[in-house]
Amino acid sequence: MTILVTGANGQLGREMVLALQADGEPCIAIGRKELDFSRPDQVADTIAGYAADWVVNCAAYTQVDKAEEERELAFTVNRDAARAVAKGVKCSDGRLLHVSTDFIFGGDSSYPYKEDDTTNPLGVYGQSKLEGEQAVREVLPEALILRTAWVYGVHGHNFVKTMLRLAAERDELRVVDDQIGTPSWTGDIVKAMRALVKENASGTFQFTNEGVTSWYDFAVEIVAGAKQAGFPVIAETIRPIPTKDFPLPAKRPAYSVLSKEKIRHVLDYPIPHWRESLHAMLESEKEATK
Ligand SMILES: NC(=O)c1ccc[n+]([C@@H]2O[C@H](COP(=O)([O-])OP(=O)(O)OC[C@H]3O[C@@H](n4cnc5c(N)ncnc54)[C@H](OP(=O)(O)O)[C@@H]3O)[C@@H](O)[C@H]2O)c1
């Protein structure tokens, strides 16, 4: 079975490609150079031409704040190119795993969002990803859509890497404590994606690590883990602050916990807690930076 991965240089795509290659699975890695999603007219034919058994679409416009000013580009990449990927997959009679986000929800819930709960994106990025999901379903009703949240890993840019850098540069870090969610390690997301593919799953699923935390508590654990793992740390104080003291162009959901009840029935292993996976990632990061 050949799996084509788009966004192969991003944090999730890279992890997927390396995991497949490590297991000797046939894999086609596609980056922006090979296929530019800002030109969706070329996307369907190119995807169809590869005739892969599965396409895992990890490419996306992910700059949440910049999307507020680059609205058109965000919709082109996240909606129009996603639709074109689905068309290409349909044409070559393959299967599609399309990756989506917790940002399609409004963050005003008091219980974990289920797959079919009402959506209410707060910004351009979330709206473009929601319309991407809808476009994919219109073309390929049997597509597999996996929503995840708070993604971090060894490859690319993310919150953990930012905290590691800042903890090495500053005495004090200020981190918001009124946004709640669940960090998700790319290593665990990839394992879940591969399990869904193996099961030939269809429809919408959600995956994050176990547990719930705030960005502040996540940062505290990152810095503690960084010290333990031997990263340079000078930060002595981590100060919790409200979102209103850290204004950004795009509004974020205050509560962003995704229900994993549905995916639990597919996975034949317990989903790791975010703390456990954070420490595994820090060990890998330490190895990678040696
Ligand atoms: N990051 C998160 O916290 C998070 C949370 C929930 C869901 N997700 C979803 O998870 C998926 C993977 O995200 P990620 O965290 O791996 O993001 P990422 O590291 O930003 O990777 C996204 C990839 O998409 C590629 N891309 C962007 N614009 C493109 C274009 N015009 N043409 C072709 N490729 C383009 C990027 O290429 P370059 O490498 O060339 O820039 C990058 O490799 C996305 O669907 C995202 O919406 C992410």
PDB file of N, CA and C in Angstrom, residues 82-157:
ATOM      1  N   ALA A  82      -7.847  21.759  -0.486  1.00  0.00           N
ATOM      2  CA  ALA A  82      -8.326  20.526   0.172  1.00  0.00           C
ATOM      3  C   ALA A  82      -9.377  19.854  -0.720  1.00  0.00           C
ATOM      4  N   ARG A  83     -10.258  20.679  -1.296  1.00  0.00           N
ATOM      5  CA  ARG A  83     -11.273  20.135  -2.223  1.00  0.00           C
ATOM      6  C   ARG A  83     -10.575  19.485  -3.432  1.00  0.00           C
ATOM      7  N   ALA A  84      -9.537  20.163  -3.940  1.00  0.00           N
ATOM      8  CA  ALA A  84      -8.813  19.635  -5.104  1.00  0.00           C
ATOM      9  C   ALA A  84      -8.104  18.326  -4.766  1.00  0.00           C
ATOM     10  N   VAL A  85      -7.565  18.216  -3.551  1.00  0.00           N
ATOM     11  CA  VAL A  85      -6.931  16.953  -3.131  1.00  0.00           C
ATOM     12  C   VAL A  85      -7.986  15.843  -3.161  1.00  0.00           C
ATOM     13  N   ALA A  86      -9.171  16.145  -2.613  1.00  0.00           N
ATOM     14  CA  ALA A  86     -10.253  15.145  -2.590  1.00  0.00           C
ATOM     15  C   ALA A  86     -10.645  14.733  -4.009  1.00  0.00           C
ATOM     16  N   LYS A  87     -10.688  15.715  -4.912  1.00  0.00           N
ATOM     17  CA  LYS A  87     -11.034  15.398  -6.317  1.00  0.00           C
ATOM     18  C   LYS A  87      -9.983  14.470  -6.927  1.00  0.00           C
ATOM     19  N   GLY A  88      -8.711  14.754  -6.664  1.00  0.00           N
ATOM     20  CA  GLY A  88      -7.623  13.924  -7.188  1.00  0.00           C
ATOM     21  C   GLY A  88      -7.716  12.502  -6.656  1.00  0.00           C
ATOM     22  N   VAL A  89      -8.016  12.395  -5.356  1.00  0.00           N
ATOM     23  CA  VAL A  89      -8.128  11.071  -4.730  1.00  0.00           C
ATOM     24  C   VAL A  89      -9.303  10.310  -5.343  1.00  0.00           C
ATOM     25  N   LYS A  90     -10.401  11.036  -5.549  1.00  0.00           N
ATOM     26  CA  LYS A  90     -11.591  10.398  -6.134  1.00  0.00           C
ATOM     27  C   LYS A  90     -11.272   9.861  -7.529  1.00  0.00           C
ATOM     28  N   CYS A  91     -10.574  10.695  -8.292  1.00  0.00           N
ATOM     29  CA  CYS A  91     -10.229  10.360  -9.672  1.00  0.00           C
ATOM     30  C   CYS A  91      -9.366   9.103  -9.746  1.00  0.00           C
ATOM     31  N   SER A  92      -8.467   8.951  -8.761  1.00  0.00           N
ATOM     32  CA  SER A  92      -7.562   7.781  -8.820  1.00  0.00           C
ATOM     33  C   SER A  92      -8.080   6.646  -7.940  1.00  0.00           C
ATOM     34  N   ASP A  93      -9.313   6.808  -7.452  1.00  0.00           N
ATOM     35  CA  ASP A  93      -9.963   5.728  -6.707  1.00  0.00           C
ATOM     36  C   ASP A  93      -9.198   5.345  -5.437  1.00  0.00           C
ATOM     37  N   GLY A  94      -8.609   6.360  -4.787  1.00  0.00           N
ATOM     38  CA  GLY A  94      -7.859   6.094  -3.554  1.00  0.00           C
ATOM     39  C   GLY A  94      -8.668   6.465  -2.320  1.00  0.00           C
ATOM     40  N   ARG A  95      -7.992   6.517  -1.186  1.00  0.00           N
ATOM     41  CA  ARG A  95      -8.618   6.941   0.068  1.00  0.00           C
ATOM     42  C   ARG A  95      -7.911   8.200   0.565  1.00  0.00           C
ATOM     43  N   LEU A  96      -8.657   9.041   1.300  1.00  0.00           N
ATOM     44  CA  LEU A  96      -8.092  10.304   1.803  1.00  0.00           C
ATOM     45  C   LEU A  96      -8.226  10.402   3.310  1.00  0.00           C
ATOM     46  N   LEU A  97      -7.097  10.734   3.964  1.00  0.00           N
ATOM     47  CA  LEU A  97      -7.125  11.156   5.372  1.00  0.00           C
ATOM     48  C   LEU A  97      -6.791  12.643   5.375  1.00  0.00           C
ATOM     49  N   HIS A  98      -7.760  13.470   5.737  1.00  0.00           N
ATOM     50  CA  HIS A  98      -7.567  14.920   5.746  1.00  0.00           C
ATOM     51  C   HIS A  98      -7.477  15.380   7.202  1.00  0.00           C
ATOM     52  N   VAL A  99      -6.460  16.205   7.509  1.00  0.00           N
ATOM     53  CA  VAL A  99      -6.247  16.621   8.901  1.00  0.00           C
ATOM     54  C   VAL A  99      -6.935  17.964   9.169  1.00  0.00           C
ATOM     55  N   SER A 100      -7.646  18.031  10.285  1.00  0.00           N
ATOM     56  CA  SER A 100      -8.327  19.280  10.646  1.00  0.00           C
ATOM     57  C   SER A 100      -8.052  19.646  12.110  1.00  0.00           C
ATOM     58  N   THR A 101      -8.814  20.576  12.635  1.00  0.00           N
ATOM     59  CA  THR A 101      -8.409  21.263  13.868  1.00  0.00           C
ATOM     60  C   THR A 101      -9.552  21.524  14.851  1.00  0.00           C
ATOM     61  N   ASP A 102      -9.188  21.668  16.118  1.00  0.00           N
ATOM     62  CA  ASP A 102     -10.134  22.085  17.173  1.00  0.00           C
ATOM     63  C   ASP A 102     -10.633  23.517  16.933  1.00  0.00           C
ATOM     64  N   PHE A 103      -9.917  24.317  16.129  1.00  0.00           N
ATOM     65  CA  PHE A 103     -10.291  25.727  15.928  1.00  0.00           C
ATOM     66  C   PHE A 103     -11.594  25.893  15.132  1.00  0.00           C
ATOM     67  N   ILE A 104     -12.191  24.787  14.709  1.00  0.00           N
ATOM     68  CA  ILE A 104     -13.510  24.885  14.068  1.00  0.00           C
ATOM     69  C   ILE A 104     -14.604  25.097  15.111  1.00  0.00           C
ATOM     70  N   PHE A 105     -14.262  24.878  16.399  1.00  0.00           N
ATOM     71  CA  PHE A 105     -15.240  25.069  17.481  1.00  0.00           C
ATOM     72  C   PHE A 105     -15.051  26.449  18.121  1.00  0.00           C
ATOM     73  N   GLY A 106     -16.101  26.887  18.829  1.00  0.00           N
ATOM     74  CA  GLY A 106     -16.093  28.246  19.376  1.00  0.00           C
ATOM     75  C   GLY A 106     -15.474  28.394  20.747  1.00  0.00           C
ATOM     76  N   GLY A 107     -15.238  27.273  21.443  1.00  0.00           N
ATOM     77  CA  GLY A 107     -14.561  27.352  22.736  1.00  0.00           C
ATOM     78  C   GLY A 107     -15.451  27.763  23.895  1.00  0.00           C
ATOM     79  N   ASP A 108     -16.779  27.715  23.696  1.00  0.00           N
ATOM     80  CA  ASP A 108     -17.667  28.124  24.795  1.00  0.00           C
ATOM     81  C   ASP A 108     -18.359  26.911  25.418  1.00  0.00           C
ATOM     82  N   SER A 109     -17.819  25.729  25.183  1.00  0.00           N
ATOM     83  CA  SER A 109     -18.419  24.515  25.743  1.00  0.00           C
ATOM     84  C   SER A 109     -17.924  24.301  27.171  1.00  0.00           C
ATOM     85  N   SER A 110     -18.598  23.395  27.901  1.00  0.00           N
ATOM     86  CA  SER A 110     -18.105  23.035  29.228  1.00  0.00           C
ATOM     87  C   SER A 110     -17.860  21.523  29.291  1.00  0.00           C
ATOM     88  N   TYR A 111     -17.939  20.875  28.131  1.00  0.00           N
ATOM     89  CA  TYR A 111     -17.629  19.441  28.056  1.00  0.00           C
ATOM     90  C   TYR A 111     -16.872  19.211  26.747  1.00  0.00           C
ATOM     91  N   PRO A 112     -16.098  18.102  26.662  1.00  0.00           N
ATOM     92  CA  PRO A 112     -15.308  17.879  25.444  1.00  0.00           C
ATOM     93  C   PRO A 112     -16.185  17.835  24.189  1.00  0.00           C
ATOM     94  N   TYR A 113     -15.741  18.570  23.168  1.00  0.00           N
ATOM     95  CA  TYR A 113     -16.495  18.630  21.902  1.00  0.00           C
ATOM     96  C   TYR A 113     -16.546  17.264  21.228  1.00  0.00           C
ATOM     97  N   LYS A 114     -17.750  16.846  20.843  1.00  0.00           N
ATOM     98  CA  LYS A 114     -17.888  15.597  20.077  1.00  0.00           C
ATOM     99  C   LYS A 114     -17.777  15.938  18.587  1.00  0.00           C
ATOM    100  N   GLU A 115     -17.561  14.900  17.775  1.00  0.00           N
ATOM    101  CA  GLU A 115     -17.326  15.085  16.340  1.00  0.00           C
ATOM    102  C   GLU A 115     -18.449  15.869  15.664  1.00  0.00           C
ATOM    103  N   ASP A 116     -19.715  15.625  16.107  1.00  0.00           N
ATOM    104  CA  ASP A 116     -20.831  16.278  15.403  1.00  0.00           C
ATOM    105  C   ASP A 116     -21.408  17.461  16.172  1.00  0.00           C
ATOM    106  N   ASP A 117     -20.682  17.982  17.146  1.00  0.00           N
ATOM    107  CA  ASP A 117     -21.151  19.175  17.849  1.00  0.00           C
ATOM    108  C   ASP A 117     -21.162  20.388  16.913  1.00  0.00           C
ATOM    109  N   THR A 118     -21.936  21.389  17.315  1.00  0.00           N
ATOM    110  CA  THR A 118     -22.056  22.600  16.488  1.00  0.00           C
ATOM    111  C   THR A 118     -20.708  23.315  16.386  1.00  0.00           C
ATOM    112  N   THR A 119     -20.360  23.690  15.173  1.00  0.00           N
ATOM    113  CA  THR A 119     -19.089  24.395  14.956  1.00  0.00           C
ATOM    114  C   THR A 119     -19.333  25.909  15.011  1.00  0.00           C
ATOM    115  N   ASN A 120     -18.286  26.636  15.346  1.00  0.00           N
ATOM    116  CA  ASN A 120     -18.401  28.101  15.414  1.00  0.00           C
ATOM    117  C   ASN A 120     -16.995  28.716  15.454  1.00  0.00           C
ATOM    118  N   PRO A 121     -16.277  28.653  14.312  1.00  0.00           N
ATOM    119  CA  PRO A 121     -14.895  29.141  14.327  1.00  0.00           C
ATOM    120  C   PRO A 121     -14.815  30.625  14.704  1.00  0.00           C
ATOM    121  N   LEU A 122     -13.750  30.963  15.428  1.00  0.00           N
ATOM    122  CA  LEU A 122     -13.626  32.345  15.912  1.00  0.00           C
ATOM    123  C   LEU A 122     -12.790  33.220  14.982  1.00  0.00           C
ATOM    124  N   GLY A 123     -12.113  32.602  14.014  1.00  0.00           N
ATOM    125  CA  GLY A 123     -11.235  33.390  13.144  1.00  0.00           C
ATOM    126  C   GLY A 123     -11.162  32.800  11.741  1.00  0.00           C
ATOM    127  N   VAL A 124     -10.353  33.452  10.919  1.00  0.00           N
ATOM    128  CA  VAL A 124     -10.224  33.071   9.506  1.00  0.00           C
ATOM    129  C   VAL A 124      -9.650  31.652   9.368  1.00  0.00           C
ATOM    130  N   TYR A 125      -8.591  31.364  10.142  1.00  0.00           N
ATOM    131  CA  TYR A 125      -7.978  30.026  10.052  1.00  0.00           C
ATOM    132  C   TYR A 125      -9.025  28.939  10.339  1.00  0.00           C
ATOM    133  N   GLY A 126      -9.738  29.069  11.453  1.00  0.00           N
ATOM    134  CA  GLY A 126     -10.740  28.066  11.831  1.00  0.00           C
ATOM    135  C   GLY A 126     -11.842  27.946  10.791  1.00  0.00           C
ATOM    136  N   GLN A 127     -12.297  29.095  10.271  1.00  0.00           N
ATOM    137  CA  GLN A 127     -13.361  29.078   9.257  1.00  0.00           C
ATOM    138  C   GLN A 127     -12.867  28.398   7.981  1.00  0.00           C
ATOM    139  N   SER A 128     -11.610  28.692   7.603  1.00  0.00           N
ATOM    140  CA  SER A 128     -11.075  28.097   6.367  1.00  0.00           C
ATOM    141  C   SER A 128     -10.898  26.584   6.526  1.00  0.00           C
ATOM    142  N   LYS A 129     -10.516  26.138   7.730  1.00  0.00           N
ATOM    143  CA  LYS A 129     -10.366  24.697   7.964  1.00  0.00           C
ATOM    144  C   LYS A 129     -11.740  24.022   7.991  1.00  0.00           C
ATOM    145  N   LEU A 130     -12.731  24.708   8.582  1.00  0.00           N
ATOM    146  CA  LEU A 130     -14.090  24.140   8.604  1.00  0.00           C
ATOM    147  C   LEU A 130     -14.610  23.984   7.177  1.00  0.00           C
ATOM    148  N   GLU A 131     -14.437  25.014   6.372  1.00  0.00           N
ATOM    149  CA  GLU A 131     -14.914  24.923   4.982  1.00  0.00           C
ATOM    150  C   GLU A 131     -14.108  23.892   4.192  1.00  0.00           C
ATOM    151  N   GLY A 132     -12.865  23.671   4.596  1.00  0.00           N
ATOM    152  CA  GLY A 132     -12.046  22.610   3.992  1.00  0.00           C
ATOM    153  C   GLY A 132     -12.647  21.235   4.288  1.00  0.00           C
ATOM    154  N   GLU A 133     -13.027  21.026   5.548  1.00  0.00           N
ATOM    155  CA  GLU A 133     -13.688  19.747   5.911  1.00  0.00           C
ATOM    156  C   GLU A 133     -14.935  19.556   5.054  1.00  0.00           C
ATOM    157  N   GLN A 134     -15.744  20.617   4.971  1.00  0.00           N
ATOM    158  CA  GLN A 134     -17.019  20.514   4.233  1.00  0.00           C
ATOM    159  C   GLN A 134     -16.773  20.216   2.762  1.00  0.00           C
ATOM    160  N   ALA A 135     -15.767  20.872   2.186  1.00  0.00           N
ATOM    161  CA  ALA A 135     -15.447  20.664   0.769  1.00  0.00           C
ATOM    162  C   ALA A 135     -15.000  19.222   0.531  1.00  0.00           C
ATOM    163  N   VAL A 136     -14.179  18.705   1.446  1.00  0.00           N
ATOM    164  CA  VAL A 136     -13.692  17.322   1.321  1.00  0.00           C
ATOM    165  C   VAL A 136     -14.868  16.353   1.372  1.00  0.00           C
ATOM    166  N   ARG A 137     -15.784  16.571   2.328  1.00  0.00           N
ATOM    167  CA  ARG A 137     -16.955  15.658   2.461  1.00  0.00           C
ATOM    168  C   ARG A 137     -17.864  15.722   1.240  1.00  0.00           C
ATOM    169  N   GLU A 138     -18.003  16.931   0.660  1.00  0.00           N
ATOM    170  CA  GLU A 138     -18.857  17.077  -0.538  1.00  0.00           C
ATOM    171  C   GLU A 138     -18.337  16.213  -1.686  1.00  0.00           C
ATOM    172  N   VAL A 139     -17.016  16.244  -1.868  1.00  0.00           N
ATOM    173  CA  VAL A 139     -16.416  15.505  -2.993  1.00  0.00           C
ATOM    174  C   VAL A 139     -16.316  14.012  -2.667  1.00  0.00           C
ATOM    175  N   LEU A 140     -15.930  13.724  -1.442  1.00  0.00           N
ATOM    176  CA  LEU A 140     -15.643  12.331  -1.040  1.00  0.00           C
ATOM    177  C   LEU A 140     -16.349  12.042   0.285  1.00  0.00           C
ATOM    178  N   PRO A 141     -17.615  11.690   0.253  1.00  0.00           N
ATOM    179  CA  PRO A 141     -18.339  11.479   1.513  1.00  0.00           C
ATOM    180  C   PRO A 141     -17.688  10.422   2.413  1.00  0.00           C
ATOM    181  N   GLU A 142     -16.911   9.513   1.828  1.00  0.00           N
ATOM    182  CA  GLU A 142     -16.290   8.458   2.634  1.00  0.00           C
ATOM    183  C   GLU A 142     -14.884   8.852   3.125  1.00  0.00           C
ATOM    184  N   ALA A 143     -14.508  10.120   2.924  1.00  0.00           N
ATOM    185  CA  ALA A 143     -13.171  10.557   3.378  1.00  0.00           C
ATOM    186  C   ALA A 143     -13.045  10.400   4.892  1.00  0.00           C
ATOM    187  N   LEU A 144     -11.803  10.224   5.318  1.00  0.00           N
ATOM    188  CA  LEU A 144     -11.494  10.148   6.745  1.00  0.00           C
ATOM    189  C   LEU A 144     -10.946  11.520   7.154  1.00  0.00           C
ATOM    190  N   ILE A 145     -11.601  12.153   8.128  1.00  0.00           N
ATOM    191  CA  ILE A 145     -11.148  13.470   8.593  1.00  0.00           C
ATOM    192  C   ILE A 145     -10.719  13.322  10.046  1.00  0.00           C
ATOM    193  N   LEU A 146      -9.494  13.736  10.348  1.00  0.00           N
ATOM    194  CA  LEU A 146      -9.002  13.630  11.722  1.00  0.00           C
ATOM    195  C   LEU A 146      -8.719  15.024  12.266  1.00  0.00           C
ATOM    196  N   ARG A 147      -9.477  15.406  13.307  1.00  0.00           N
ATOM    197  CA  ARG A 147      -9.213  16.692  13.979  1.00  0.00           C
ATOM    198  C   ARG A 147      -8.252  16.460  15.138  1.00  0.00           C
ATOM    199  N   THR A 148      -7.319  17.362  15.272  1.00  0.00           N
ATOM    200  CA  THR A 148      -6.427  17.304  16.426  1.00  0.00           C
ATOM    201  C   THR A 148      -6.228  18.713  16.972  1.00  0.00           C
ATOM    202  N   ALA A 149      -5.372  18.886  17.977  1.00  0.00           N
ATOM    203  CA  ALA A 149      -5.240  20.195  18.632  1.00  0.00           C
ATOM    204  C   ALA A 149      -3.864  20.346  19.274  1.00  0.00           C
ATOM    205  N   TRP A 150      -3.446  21.572  19.463  1.00  0.00           N
ATOM    206  CA  TRP A 150      -2.238  21.899  20.249  1.00  0.00           C
ATOM    207  C   TRP A 150      -1.063  20.984  19.847  1.00  0.00           C
ATOM    208  N   VAL A 151      -0.772  20.950  18.559  1.00  0.00           N
ATOM    209  CA  VAL A 151       0.215  20.006  18.016  1.00  0.00           C
ATOM    210  C   VAL A 151       1.655  20.470  18.275  1.00  0.00           C
ATOM    211  N   TYR A 152       2.503  19.541  18.689  1.00  0.00           N
ATOM    212  CA  TYR A 152       3.937  19.832  18.829  1.00  0.00           C
ATOM    213  C   TYR A 152       4.716  18.567  18.511  1.00  0.00           C
ATOM    214  N   GLY A 153       5.973  18.756  18.131  1.00  0.00           N
ATOM    215  CA  GLY A 153       6.832  17.614  17.839  1.00  0.00           C
ATOM    216  C   GLY A 153       8.245  18.114  17.598  1.00  0.00           C
ATOM    217  N   VAL A 154       9.109  17.214  17.228  1.00  0.00           N
ATOM    218  CA  VAL A 154      10.520  17.559  17.033  1.00  0.00           C
ATOM    219  C   VAL A 154      10.711  18.407  15.776  1.00  0.00           C
ATOM    220  N   HIS A 155       9.844  18.193  14.764  1.00  0.00           N
ATOM    221  CA  HIS A 155      10.010  18.890  13.480  1.00  0.00           C
ATOM    222  C   HIS A 155       9.155  20.159  13.437  1.00  0.00           C
ATOM    223  N   GLY A 156       9.708  21.211  12.851  1.00  0.00           N
ATOM    224  CA  GLY A 156       8.912  22.436  12.642  1.00  0.00           C
ATOM    225  C   GLY A 156       8.816  23.307  13.887  1.00  0.00           C
ATOM    226  N   HIS A 157       7.882  24.252  13.839  1.00  0.00           N
ATOM    227  CA  HIS A 157       7.742  25.243  14.922  1.00  0.00           C
ATOM    228  C   HIS A 157       6.524  24.905  15.771  1.00  0.00           C
TER     229      HIS A 157
END
